[in-house]
């Protein structure tokens, strides 16, 4: 059994620092609490009905029941993360309405260990501490070390967390890091969704014994959903809440479970050769059973005892302390810490950082070699007609690559970053704008570096216009296109459920914009019905800029128009760069318009990305995502159940905790 040490006392009330000894001890009580969600055709589906439960301070409670019984829903409602449905009845913390800063005294550890795989436990905790604790650096580091030691992670603090593809911490250690991240704020109430799932029996026992100590030695109220625990693990819990079809079947001490089921309502003890926990689950799911378990529980004397359980009280000034601030640090600080974390995560992932940069240089050199010196003028500074097509090709490939190389990595990492965002946002770690802008800026920054690494070799090898400042216009244009790719990536990534869907959205979105950009289909060949696509294509505006940058002032030496009798020239031939530009509907005076169009495109996509992310975490109109993405991905499949799960877990801003959960909501 792992030993849990007490986290030292260092509370500074002015700074909202944390320490369990000074933090409120909390008892959670539900009274006639019901939870329902919108069902089909305007009906409502009741998921939890009339729950009267008490979760006492310094206790470890197991939430159990057959699949679909409502365990996760109950955890979501108790932790303040079920805004998609409606809650009636009351959920009280120390007999008082849930305080404004509820998320600063409670924490939810999700089932999946959503962690940044390229960081170590120490780095993860340091970043989390910078976001969640408004104390001096030395106090922060003291707290991080105390939490690491509290969860027996000190000797693993510098090991890479890792993931399925990258070896790192074991499953049990990862789970402990997940718990440690939440323990940083010394929560009075800790909610855990299946903390032992996926762990072997030894790891599961270690995690349970840690939870037991956190409850008993440190006074926390701990509530976890749990599936098929061994009898040993089951016996470590103090209390058991057993649900079936959203109703309470048993809610009392674990010690009383066997007596209760052996007498009323079953009148027979569990068979000797069967784990009693498995036995209770089996009988609850027995479709032939005639026993009305919820009614039997309501009539039980143990139920009355449960209702009369002693409840905690707020100490003097505690409620005021909890009610103060929604976030521990300012939004500017949140932005800076998150930006730093995105950068460290990117740089530490060698495949992303070194591999990505190496690939860009290689591709740049390859393209440069393919079109070597094709755009270079002759000794007199003049160009030839046959340089036009390869030059345009090189310019277009650079633009295309800048967008795609930013868009795809951004979309591909979204499943991981989304889960992390949901976890942290749900737990009130930061507000959305700092997160969104930190992610956008970090993506733009790294992908711009990559675009430059690819663009410079192409520029030099192809022999593009070397007039002094033109290379900077070229690189600036690639930077803008990378930024557009990043904003579009965040937008699409927030809308879709997985990478497969992302691919199904990306290609149909980008192909028309490329096709009608004026390069693949020349401007004068674009059918009238699709001219609008040309006018909204950011490829068209960026290509226009690069073509002006390249061809303005250029003279072609080989345009000798043959003398033909009827006056029509049989070949298309340009004497100057301006002639060429005009033939493509590009004018030197368009520069301002092109820059404005790109700026508007970037702002619009960033706005849509933010809106989609806001919708993802459950703010504003949660229906936007389901409506828009549902329509877009109607035929893509795979999402109904996941989407339900996500909306169920949608977060609400901490400020919103002023009203809900209490009384009739
Ligand atoms: N937002 C929702 N919309 C529709 N149905 C929902 C929603 N949330 C939960 N449900 C339904 O409510 C019931 C309880 O779901 P919940 O996820 O809470 O059960 P559970 O006991 O945690 O199940 P499991 O053990 O399988 O995770 C299920 O039938 C589920 O389909």
XYZ file of C-alpha atoms and ligand atoms in Angstrom:
696
model
C 0.000 0.000 0.000
C 1.449 3.383 -0.977
C 1.896 5.900 1.768
C 0.321 9.302 1.358
C 1.955 12.257 2.986
C 0.134 15.270 4.256
C 0.547 18.266 1.969
C 2.181 20.932 4.129
C 0.265 23.913 5.375
C 1.113 27.094 3.523
C -2.168 28.887 3.140
C -2.079 32.568 2.408
C -5.669 33.731 2.390
C -4.811 36.980 0.623
C -3.453 35.042 -2.326
C -5.956 32.203 -2.350
C -3.172 29.786 -1.840
C -4.100 26.262 -1.029
C -3.947 23.927 1.836
C -6.405 21.305 2.913
C -5.945 22.043 6.581
C -7.218 25.540 5.989
C -9.552 24.715 3.087
C -13.170 24.084 3.906
C -14.225 20.551 4.637
C -17.266 19.913 2.547
C -20.285 17.686 2.748
C -22.329 17.449 -0.402
C -26.032 16.765 -0.200
C -28.644 16.231 -2.868
C -32.282 16.612 -2.020
C -34.985 15.368 -4.387
C -32.508 15.978 -7.160
C -33.554 14.997 -10.691
C -31.771 15.445 -13.978
C -33.328 15.307 -17.416
C -32.181 15.990 -20.967
C -34.150 16.888 -24.091
C -35.483 13.761 -25.784
C -36.900 13.239 -29.284
C -39.901 15.281 -30.491
C -39.896 17.775 -27.644
C -40.026 15.130 -24.884
C -37.694 15.019 -21.902
C -35.653 12.016 -20.862
C -35.249 11.635 -17.112
C -31.801 10.340 -16.313
C -31.716 10.735 -12.532
C -34.846 10.874 -10.433
C -35.409 12.116 -6.906
C -32.004 11.435 -5.460
C -31.539 12.043 -1.725
C -27.870 11.480 -1.055
C -25.224 12.633 1.369
C -21.504 12.581 0.619
C -19.774 13.321 3.866
C -16.491 15.112 4.377
C -13.413 12.922 4.768
C -15.125 9.966 3.129
C -14.526 7.864 0.048
C -17.719 6.956 -1.820
C -18.085 4.487 -4.680
C -20.749 5.244 -7.275
C -21.795 1.978 -8.853
C -24.545 0.547 -10.993
C -25.148 -1.260 -14.257
C -24.193 0.424 -17.504
C -26.559 3.314 -18.228
C -27.630 3.592 -14.578
C -26.669 7.265 -14.494
C -23.314 7.229 -12.643
C -21.501 9.562 -15.033
C -24.531 11.840 -15.171
C -24.623 12.057 -11.381
C -20.900 12.858 -11.284
C -21.421 15.562 -13.935
C -24.297 17.147 -12.044
C -22.484 17.073 -8.712
C -19.323 18.554 -10.202
C -21.275 21.270 -12.025
C -20.596 19.999 -15.523
C -23.991 19.041 -16.877
C -25.409 22.215 -18.354
C -27.038 20.515 -21.329
C -29.848 19.087 -19.230
C -31.978 20.539 -16.484
C -31.508 19.848 -12.801
C -34.355 20.121 -10.318
C -34.220 19.756 -6.560
C -31.084 20.838 -4.789
C -27.412 20.107 -4.533
C -25.995 21.763 -1.436
C -22.432 22.190 -0.289
C -22.325 22.354 3.522
C -26.065 23.014 3.425
C -25.546 26.159 1.376
C -26.064 26.882 -2.310
C -23.030 25.984 -4.341
C -20.575 28.914 -4.060
C -19.284 30.957 -6.993
C -15.779 29.551 -6.683
C -17.005 25.944 -6.412
C -14.501 24.842 -9.044
C -11.683 26.220 -6.953
C -12.545 23.881 -4.103
C -13.545 20.884 -6.212
C -11.937 18.979 -9.058
C -12.983 16.356 -11.556
C -10.511 13.695 -12.686
C -11.821 12.272 -15.964
C -11.628 8.623 -16.873
C -9.022 9.118 -19.590
C -5.674 10.453 -18.520
C -5.580 13.468 -20.784
C -1.993 14.615 -20.419
C 0.646 16.144 -22.663
C 2.740 13.126 -23.560
C 5.952 15.014 -24.290
C 6.119 16.596 -20.843
C 7.304 15.073 -17.575
C 5.093 14.988 -14.450
C 7.169 17.828 -12.979
C 6.739 20.010 -16.072
C 3.009 19.278 -16.231
C 2.541 20.153 -12.592
C 4.655 23.288 -12.904
C 2.513 24.575 -15.777
C -0.678 23.650 -13.930
C 0.596 25.390 -10.787
C 1.358 28.561 -12.757
C -2.220 28.522 -14.021
C -3.953 27.531 -10.820
C -2.026 29.043 -7.938
C -1.593 32.735 -7.397
C 1.432 32.435 -5.120
C 5.165 33.137 -5.357
C 7.405 30.884 -7.474
C 9.003 29.314 -4.399
C 5.631 28.535 -2.819
C 4.485 27.060 -6.119
C 7.471 24.813 -6.353
C 6.990 23.747 -2.711
C 3.390 22.850 -3.471
C 4.321 20.927 -6.625
C 6.904 18.906 -4.707
C 4.448 18.257 -1.899
C 1.828 16.962 -4.340
C 4.393 14.808 -6.175
C 5.475 13.282 -2.930
C 1.898 12.939 -1.760
C 1.176 10.717 -4.750
C 4.513 8.859 -4.618
C 5.592 10.401 -7.899
C 8.816 12.066 -6.765
C 11.058 9.367 -8.199
C 9.222 9.533 -11.550
C 8.957 13.300 -11.777
C 11.441 13.577 -14.659
C 10.201 10.599 -16.668
C 8.384 11.404 -19.878
C 4.634 10.939 -19.441
C 4.476 9.230 -22.845
C 1.560 7.746 -24.704
C 0.517 4.551 -26.453
C 3.151 5.061 -29.173
C 5.818 6.564 -26.950
C 7.006 4.699 -23.862
C 6.757 6.638 -20.645
C 4.964 6.306 -17.324
C 2.885 3.229 -16.530
C -0.920 3.440 -16.552
C -1.085 3.677 -12.773
C 1.552 6.406 -12.681
C -0.284 8.340 -15.390
C -3.476 8.089 -13.352
C -1.600 9.439 -10.354
C -0.324 12.368 -12.447
C -3.951 13.050 -13.433
C -4.946 13.100 -9.773
C -1.877 15.171 -8.853
C -2.852 17.867 -11.366
C -6.130 18.308 -9.532
C -4.637 18.014 -6.066
C -2.517 21.101 -6.711
C -5.408 23.311 -5.691
C -6.052 21.150 -2.661
C -9.680 20.528 -3.569
C -12.050 19.831 -0.728
C -14.130 17.667 -3.041
C -12.624 15.325 -5.597
C -14.732 13.637 -8.286
C -13.159 10.765 -10.202
C -14.614 8.998 -13.196
C -13.548 5.354 -13.099
C -10.070 5.927 -11.652
C -9.187 2.241 -11.736
C -10.380 1.387 -15.240
C -7.669 -0.052 -17.443
C -5.280 -0.657 -14.535
C -4.042 -4.037 -13.380
C -5.108 -5.132 -9.889
C -1.938 -3.912 -8.149
C -2.084 -0.486 -9.798
C -5.817 -0.255 -9.077
C -5.158 -1.060 -5.412
C -2.393 1.558 -5.237
C -4.664 4.225 -6.696
C -7.515 3.267 -4.343
C -5.262 3.323 -1.298
C -4.075 6.796 -2.291
C -7.675 7.954 -2.589
C -8.464 6.428 0.780
C -5.626 8.355 2.414
C -6.580 11.582 0.658
C -10.037 11.205 2.174
C -9.160 9.936 5.636
C -5.839 11.663 6.327
C -6.515 14.904 4.514
C -10.257 15.282 5.032
C -11.312 15.404 1.376
C -14.729 14.336 0.153
C -14.027 11.839 -2.604
C -16.649 10.430 -4.942
C -15.754 8.020 -7.738
C -17.617 5.969 -10.246
C -16.159 2.507 -10.376
C -16.674 -0.591 -12.517
C -16.190 -4.171 -11.375
C -13.866 -3.561 -8.418
C -12.210 -6.537 -6.766
C -13.607 -7.292 -3.322
C -10.403 -5.891 -1.766
C -10.816 -2.573 -3.567
C -14.534 -2.465 -2.868
C -13.887 -2.932 0.855
C -11.538 0.093 0.905
C -14.446 2.430 0.199
C -16.389 3.923 3.081
C -19.706 4.304 1.312
C -21.511 2.860 -1.632
C -24.141 4.555 -3.785
C -25.759 2.009 -6.038
C -27.906 3.291 -8.897
C -30.213 1.521 -11.283
C -32.051 3.321 -14.103
C -31.345 6.672 -12.467
C -32.764 5.676 -9.077
C -31.046 4.901 -5.801
C -30.957 1.213 -4.945
C -28.606 1.516 -1.995
C -26.746 4.418 -0.368
C -24.985 3.620 2.832
C -21.745 2.300 4.202
C -19.968 -0.491 2.362
C -20.031 -2.441 5.619
C -23.840 -2.449 5.579
C -24.164 -3.576 1.957
C -24.069 -7.292 2.527
C -26.498 -7.204 5.436
C -28.936 -5.067 3.480
C -29.023 -7.231 0.363
C -28.963 -10.465 2.339
C -32.116 -9.524 4.188
C -34.328 -7.111 2.362
C -34.825 -7.041 -0.662
C -33.245 -10.397 -1.676
C -33.382 -12.426 1.463
C -30.325 -14.388 0.395
C -26.607 -13.696 0.833
C -24.247 -13.648 -2.160
C -23.047 -17.121 -3.163
C -19.755 -18.105 -1.489
C -17.899 -18.473 -4.751
C -18.934 -15.094 -6.166
C -17.590 -11.605 -5.533
C -20.518 -9.882 -3.731
C -20.058 -6.797 -5.946
C -20.507 -8.869 -9.104
C -23.505 -10.524 -7.469
C -25.264 -7.197 -6.788
C -24.591 -6.016 -10.344
C -25.914 -9.276 -11.732
C -29.154 -9.213 -9.765
C -29.759 -5.575 -10.663
C -29.525 -6.479 -14.333
C -31.576 -9.652 -14.062
C -34.489 -9.026 -16.408
C -36.539 -11.855 -14.767
C -36.276 -10.293 -11.329
C -39.558 -9.136 -9.823
C -37.898 -7.193 -6.994
C -38.489 -3.441 -7.037
C -35.077 -2.406 -5.706
C -35.624 1.390 -5.610
C -38.893 1.018 -3.638
C -37.298 -1.505 -1.294
C -34.521 1.009 -0.617
C -36.986 3.833 0.017
C -38.745 1.680 2.597
C -35.522 0.588 4.269
C -34.574 1.902 7.722
C -30.999 2.292 6.420
C -32.253 4.842 3.917
C -33.717 7.000 6.685
C -30.370 6.805 8.482
C -28.579 7.966 5.352
C -30.755 11.054 5.174
C -29.948 11.899 8.765
C -26.192 11.751 8.281
C -24.259 14.591 9.850
C -23.310 17.318 7.429
C -20.394 19.730 7.327
C -20.677 23.442 7.990
C -18.769 26.357 6.493
C -16.241 27.665 8.996
C -16.110 31.402 9.717
C -15.211 33.319 6.533
C -14.846 30.163 4.422
C -17.808 30.789 2.164
C -16.592 34.304 1.485
C -13.153 32.907 0.677
C -14.569 30.379 -1.765
C -16.868 32.924 -3.368
C -14.164 35.329 -4.409
C -12.549 34.753 -7.801
C -13.438 32.529 -10.716
C -9.839 32.081 -11.962
C -6.679 32.005 -9.906
C -4.578 34.144 -12.276
C -5.288 36.940 -14.754
C -6.231 36.172 -18.357
C -2.990 37.679 -19.603
C -1.017 35.355 -17.371
C -3.172 32.430 -18.521
C -2.346 33.328 -22.132
C 1.365 33.537 -21.467
C 1.566 30.244 -19.520
C -0.524 28.427 -22.128
C 1.550 29.839 -25.002
C 4.693 28.735 -23.197
C 3.206 25.286 -22.631
C 2.212 24.893 -26.311
C 5.762 25.887 -27.329
C 7.473 23.504 -24.883
C 5.152 20.680 -25.912
C 5.957 21.329 -29.590
C 9.697 21.658 -29.136
C 9.964 18.585 -26.913
C 8.184 16.445 -29.456
C 11.135 15.604 -31.682
C 8.960 14.152 -34.439
C 6.986 17.369 -34.657
C 9.826 19.829 -34.191
C 13.003 18.400 -35.748
C 11.152 16.014 -38.082
C 8.803 18.774 -39.283
C 11.596 21.282 -39.853
C 13.805 18.709 -41.600
C 10.942 17.703 -43.862
C 10.251 21.300 -44.859
C 13.889 21.977 -45.764
C 14.017 18.730 -47.763
C 10.802 19.519 -49.642
C 12.011 23.079 -50.276
C 15.306 21.848 -51.711
C 13.555 19.192 -53.809
C 11.144 21.697 -55.354
C 14.014 24.121 -55.860
C 16.044 21.476 -57.675
C 13.107 20.473 -59.878
C 12.654 24.090 -61.034
C 16.326 25.064 -60.664
C 16.979 28.585 -62.049
C 13.742 28.474 -64.034
C 12.773 31.989 -62.964
C 16.250 33.462 -63.243
C 16.712 36.220 -65.835
C 19.433 36.032 -68.488
C 22.604 38.102 -68.369
C 20.682 41.215 -69.550
C 18.127 40.852 -66.788
C 15.464 39.671 -69.214
C 13.162 36.658 -68.850
C 11.748 34.204 -71.358
C 8.175 33.035 -71.884
C 8.978 29.479 -70.845
C 9.933 30.645 -67.337
C 6.358 31.776 -66.637
C 4.714 28.419 -65.997
C 7.406 26.939 -63.687
C 7.608 30.217 -61.777
C 3.861 30.242 -61.179
C 4.062 26.556 -60.245
C 6.726 27.215 -57.617
C 4.748 30.132 -56.176
C 1.559 28.118 -56.011
C 3.266 25.107 -54.385
C 4.704 27.398 -51.690
C 1.271 28.848 -50.908
C -0.422 25.471 -50.962
C 2.199 23.939 -48.726
C 2.081 26.829 -46.221
C -1.645 26.344 -45.734
C -1.713 22.552 -45.737
C 1.342 22.113 -43.534
C -0.261 24.246 -40.842
C -3.813 23.125 -41.317
C -3.245 19.383 -41.054
C -1.036 19.322 -37.936
C -3.471 21.696 -36.236
C -6.478 19.533 -37.062
C -4.660 16.275 -36.271
C -3.688 17.272 -32.736
C -7.146 18.604 -31.983
C -8.541 15.321 -30.545
C -5.837 15.423 -27.838
C -5.865 19.167 -27.289
C -9.672 19.134 -27.254
C -9.800 16.579 -24.445
C -7.220 18.535 -22.500
C -9.119 21.757 -23.098
C -12.378 20.180 -21.927
C -10.743 18.750 -18.832
C -9.019 21.969 -17.823
C -11.850 24.271 -18.809
C -14.333 22.097 -16.898
C -12.156 22.352 -13.837
C -12.037 26.145 -14.119
C -8.285 26.309 -14.849
C -8.571 29.086 -17.454
C -11.030 30.954 -19.585
C -11.363 30.296 -23.296
C -9.912 33.424 -24.999
C -6.390 32.988 -23.540
C -6.412 29.330 -24.539
C -7.614 29.997 -28.076
C -5.156 32.789 -28.794
C -2.256 30.905 -27.205
C -2.917 27.879 -29.402
C -3.412 30.010 -32.520
C -0.262 32.013 -31.953
C 1.869 28.976 -31.130
C 0.686 27.226 -34.311
C 1.290 30.317 -36.423
C 4.733 30.769 -34.910
C 6.044 27.253 -35.487
C 4.443 26.720 -38.861
C 5.712 30.079 -40.076
C 9.224 28.997 -39.173
C 8.585 25.827 -41.163
C 7.228 27.780 -44.129
C 10.306 29.967 -44.141
C 12.544 26.895 -43.970
C 10.839 25.614 -47.089
C 10.371 28.956 -48.846
C 13.961 30.202 -48.695
C 15.551 27.270 -50.600
C 12.766 27.431 -53.182
C 13.216 31.171 -53.613
C 16.946 30.952 -54.059
C 17.108 27.785 -56.156
C 14.265 28.664 -58.520
C 15.848 32.108 -58.918
C 12.790 34.167 -57.996
C 12.929 37.961 -58.158
C 15.917 39.005 -56.083
C 15.163 42.732 -55.877
C 16.037 43.652 -52.279
C 12.773 43.513 -50.363
C 10.868 41.059 -52.514
C 11.994 37.974 -50.625
C 10.475 39.489 -47.479
C 7.146 40.053 -49.216
C 7.313 36.408 -50.285
C 8.074 35.185 -46.743
C 5.444 37.519 -45.283
C 2.877 36.073 -47.647
C 3.777 32.517 -46.586
C 3.424 33.617 -42.953
C -0.063 34.982 -43.597
C -1.029 31.765 -45.372
C 0.302 29.716 -42.436
C -1.802 31.842 -40.105
C -4.872 31.258 -42.265
C -4.097 27.521 -42.207
C -3.836 27.606 -38.391
C -7.122 29.498 -37.985
C -8.893 27.171 -40.427
C -7.382 24.166 -38.608
C -8.730 25.347 -35.256
C -12.125 25.977 -36.823
C -12.390 22.568 -38.486
C -10.713 20.781 -35.578
C -13.261 22.189 -33.131
C -16.160 21.112 -35.329
C -15.243 17.542 -36.141
C -15.111 14.500 -33.891
C -12.020 12.771 -35.247
C -9.235 12.952 -37.821
C -11.178 10.888 -40.347
C -13.977 13.437 -40.348
C -11.395 16.206 -40.514
C -10.062 14.794 -43.776
C -13.582 14.573 -45.124
C -14.083 18.272 -44.402
C -10.647 19.641 -45.325
C -10.465 18.413 -48.907
C -13.951 19.526 -50.069
C -13.266 22.922 -48.480
C -9.839 23.500 -49.969
C -10.072 21.915 -53.405
C -12.526 24.479 -54.905
C -10.513 27.326 -53.391
C -7.340 26.006 -55.065
C -9.029 25.032 -58.298
C -10.515 28.482 -58.812
C -7.552 30.457 -57.522
C -6.531 31.446 -61.050
C -3.581 29.048 -61.302
C -4.992 25.600 -62.016
C -7.870 27.046 -64.077
C -6.771 30.394 -65.587
C -8.978 33.343 -64.640
C -10.536 33.716 -68.114
C -11.472 30.011 -68.190
C -13.324 30.016 -64.859
C -17.049 29.456 -65.558
C -19.286 32.377 -64.600
C -21.202 30.310 -62.035
C -18.036 29.674 -60.055
C -16.449 33.115 -60.241
C -17.632 33.785 -56.678
C -15.281 31.034 -55.476
C -12.372 32.884 -57.112
C -13.434 36.013 -55.236
C -13.465 34.281 -51.841
C -10.351 32.169 -52.447
C -7.495 33.252 -50.208
C -5.197 31.333 -52.575
C -6.227 33.754 -55.347
C -5.365 36.852 -53.285
C -2.063 35.422 -52.039
C -1.136 34.236 -55.534
C -1.967 37.661 -56.900
C 0.398 39.224 -54.343
C 3.206 36.810 -55.128
C 2.747 37.215 -58.880
C 2.903 40.997 -58.578
C 5.965 40.577 -56.378
C 7.600 38.360 -58.983
C 6.540 39.830 -62.322
C 6.205 43.568 -61.702
C 8.736 45.359 -63.931
C 9.905 42.158 -65.631
C 10.740 42.271 -69.363
C 10.450 39.196 -71.583
C 13.048 38.988 -74.330
C 11.458 36.400 -76.613
C 8.064 37.855 -77.469
C 8.324 38.343 -81.207
C 4.833 38.548 -82.627
C 4.761 36.932 -86.080
C 3.465 38.993 -88.957
C 0.155 37.339 -89.815
C -2.187 38.467 -92.623
C -5.447 38.801 -90.674
C -3.827 40.603 -87.731
C -4.528 37.881 -85.108
C -1.606 36.526 -83.209
C -1.590 32.692 -83.170
C 0.363 32.442 -79.898
C -0.076 34.082 -76.533
C 2.990 36.119 -75.795
C 3.845 38.788 -73.211
C 6.355 41.549 -73.572
C 6.293 42.670 -69.957
C 5.350 41.307 -66.523
C 2.440 43.764 -66.398
C 1.037 42.273 -69.659
C 1.254 38.852 -68.129
C -0.413 39.983 -64.885
C -3.231 41.664 -66.783
C -3.927 38.435 -68.666
C -4.476 36.801 -65.272
C -6.766 39.594 -64.028
C -4.012 40.761 -61.678
C -3.055 44.445 -61.478
C -0.160 46.056 -59.658
C -2.660 48.371 -57.972
C -4.352 45.314 -56.384
C -1.731 44.988 -53.639
C -3.778 46.861 -51.009
C -6.940 44.947 -51.892
C -5.090 41.604 -51.687
C -3.611 42.404 -48.289
C -6.993 43.534 -46.980
C -8.705 40.398 -48.321
C -6.140 38.150 -46.612
C -6.476 40.055 -43.331
C -10.268 39.779 -43.476
C -10.045 36.042 -44.283
C -7.726 35.428 -41.338
C -9.912 37.420 -38.946
C -13.100 35.719 -40.149
C -11.603 32.233 -39.816
C -10.139 33.034 -36.392
C -13.574 34.339 -35.329
C -15.279 31.183 -36.593
C -12.606 29.051 -34.896
C -13.209 30.810 -31.604
C -16.956 30.479 -31.960
C -16.652 26.749 -32.736
C -14.366 26.220 -29.746
C -16.709 28.164 -27.483
C -19.526 25.973 -28.729
C -17.399 22.869 -28.104
C -16.866 23.695 -24.447
C -20.541 24.435 -24.020
C -20.761 28.193 -23.990
C -22.916 30.384 -26.209
C -24.864 28.201 -28.576
C -23.834 24.595 -28.080
C -26.176 23.765 -30.938
C -23.952 25.544 -33.461
C -21.466 22.747 -33.481
C -24.019 19.968 -33.705
C -26.018 21.881 -36.269
C -23.194 23.041 -38.518
C -20.923 20.048 -38.166
C -23.874 17.663 -38.177
C -25.021 19.105 -41.486
C -21.540 19.148 -42.970
C -20.750 15.653 -41.816
C -24.196 14.193 -42.206
C -22.901 11.304 -44.274
C -19.662 10.801 -42.397
C -21.141 8.728 -39.598
C -19.492 8.033 -36.291
C -20.433 10.792 -34.024
C -23.910 10.438 -32.621
C -22.937 8.696 -29.429
C -19.687 10.611 -29.058
C -21.475 13.858 -29.631
C -23.976 12.975 -26.931
C -21.113 12.171 -24.601
C -19.441 15.473 -25.305
C -22.497 17.575 -24.908
C -23.131 15.729 -21.677
C -19.720 16.713 -20.491
C -19.963 20.237 -21.741
C -18.559 22.704 -19.364
C -20.022 25.770 -17.874
C -18.083 28.811 -16.862
C -17.268 28.985 -13.211
C -19.139 32.256 -12.943
C -22.302 30.406 -13.893
C -22.104 28.419 -10.692
C -23.735 31.303 -8.895
C -27.176 30.029 -9.779
C -27.361 26.416 -10.883
C -27.294 23.229 -8.891
C -29.329 24.736 -6.138
C -33.049 24.838 -5.772
C -35.125 24.315 -8.841
C -32.797 25.058 -11.688
N -27.228 14.171 -22.979
C -27.889 13.013 -23.053
N -28.820 12.808 -24.003
C -29.503 11.645 -24.079
N -29.322 10.620 -23.237
C -28.419 10.743 -22.271
C -27.646 11.948 -22.124
N -26.824 11.780 -21.068
C -27.055 10.554 -20.573
N -28.002 9.919 -21.303
C -28.555 8.590 -21.064
O -28.727 8.459 -19.675
C -28.401 7.171 -19.231
C -27.333 7.231 -18.156
O -26.107 7.607 -18.778
P -24.739 7.635 -17.958
O -23.658 7.863 -18.928
O -24.867 8.566 -16.838
O -24.701 6.140 -17.404
P -23.523 5.352 -16.697
O -24.120 4.676 -15.541
O -22.386 6.248 -16.429
O -23.162 4.319 -17.827
P -21.765 3.602 -18.135
O -21.440 2.787 -16.938
O -22.071 2.743 -19.321
O -20.773 4.684 -18.411
C -27.991 6.397 -20.456
O -29.111 5.678 -20.914
C -27.607 7.467 -21.433
O -27.804 7.052 -22.747
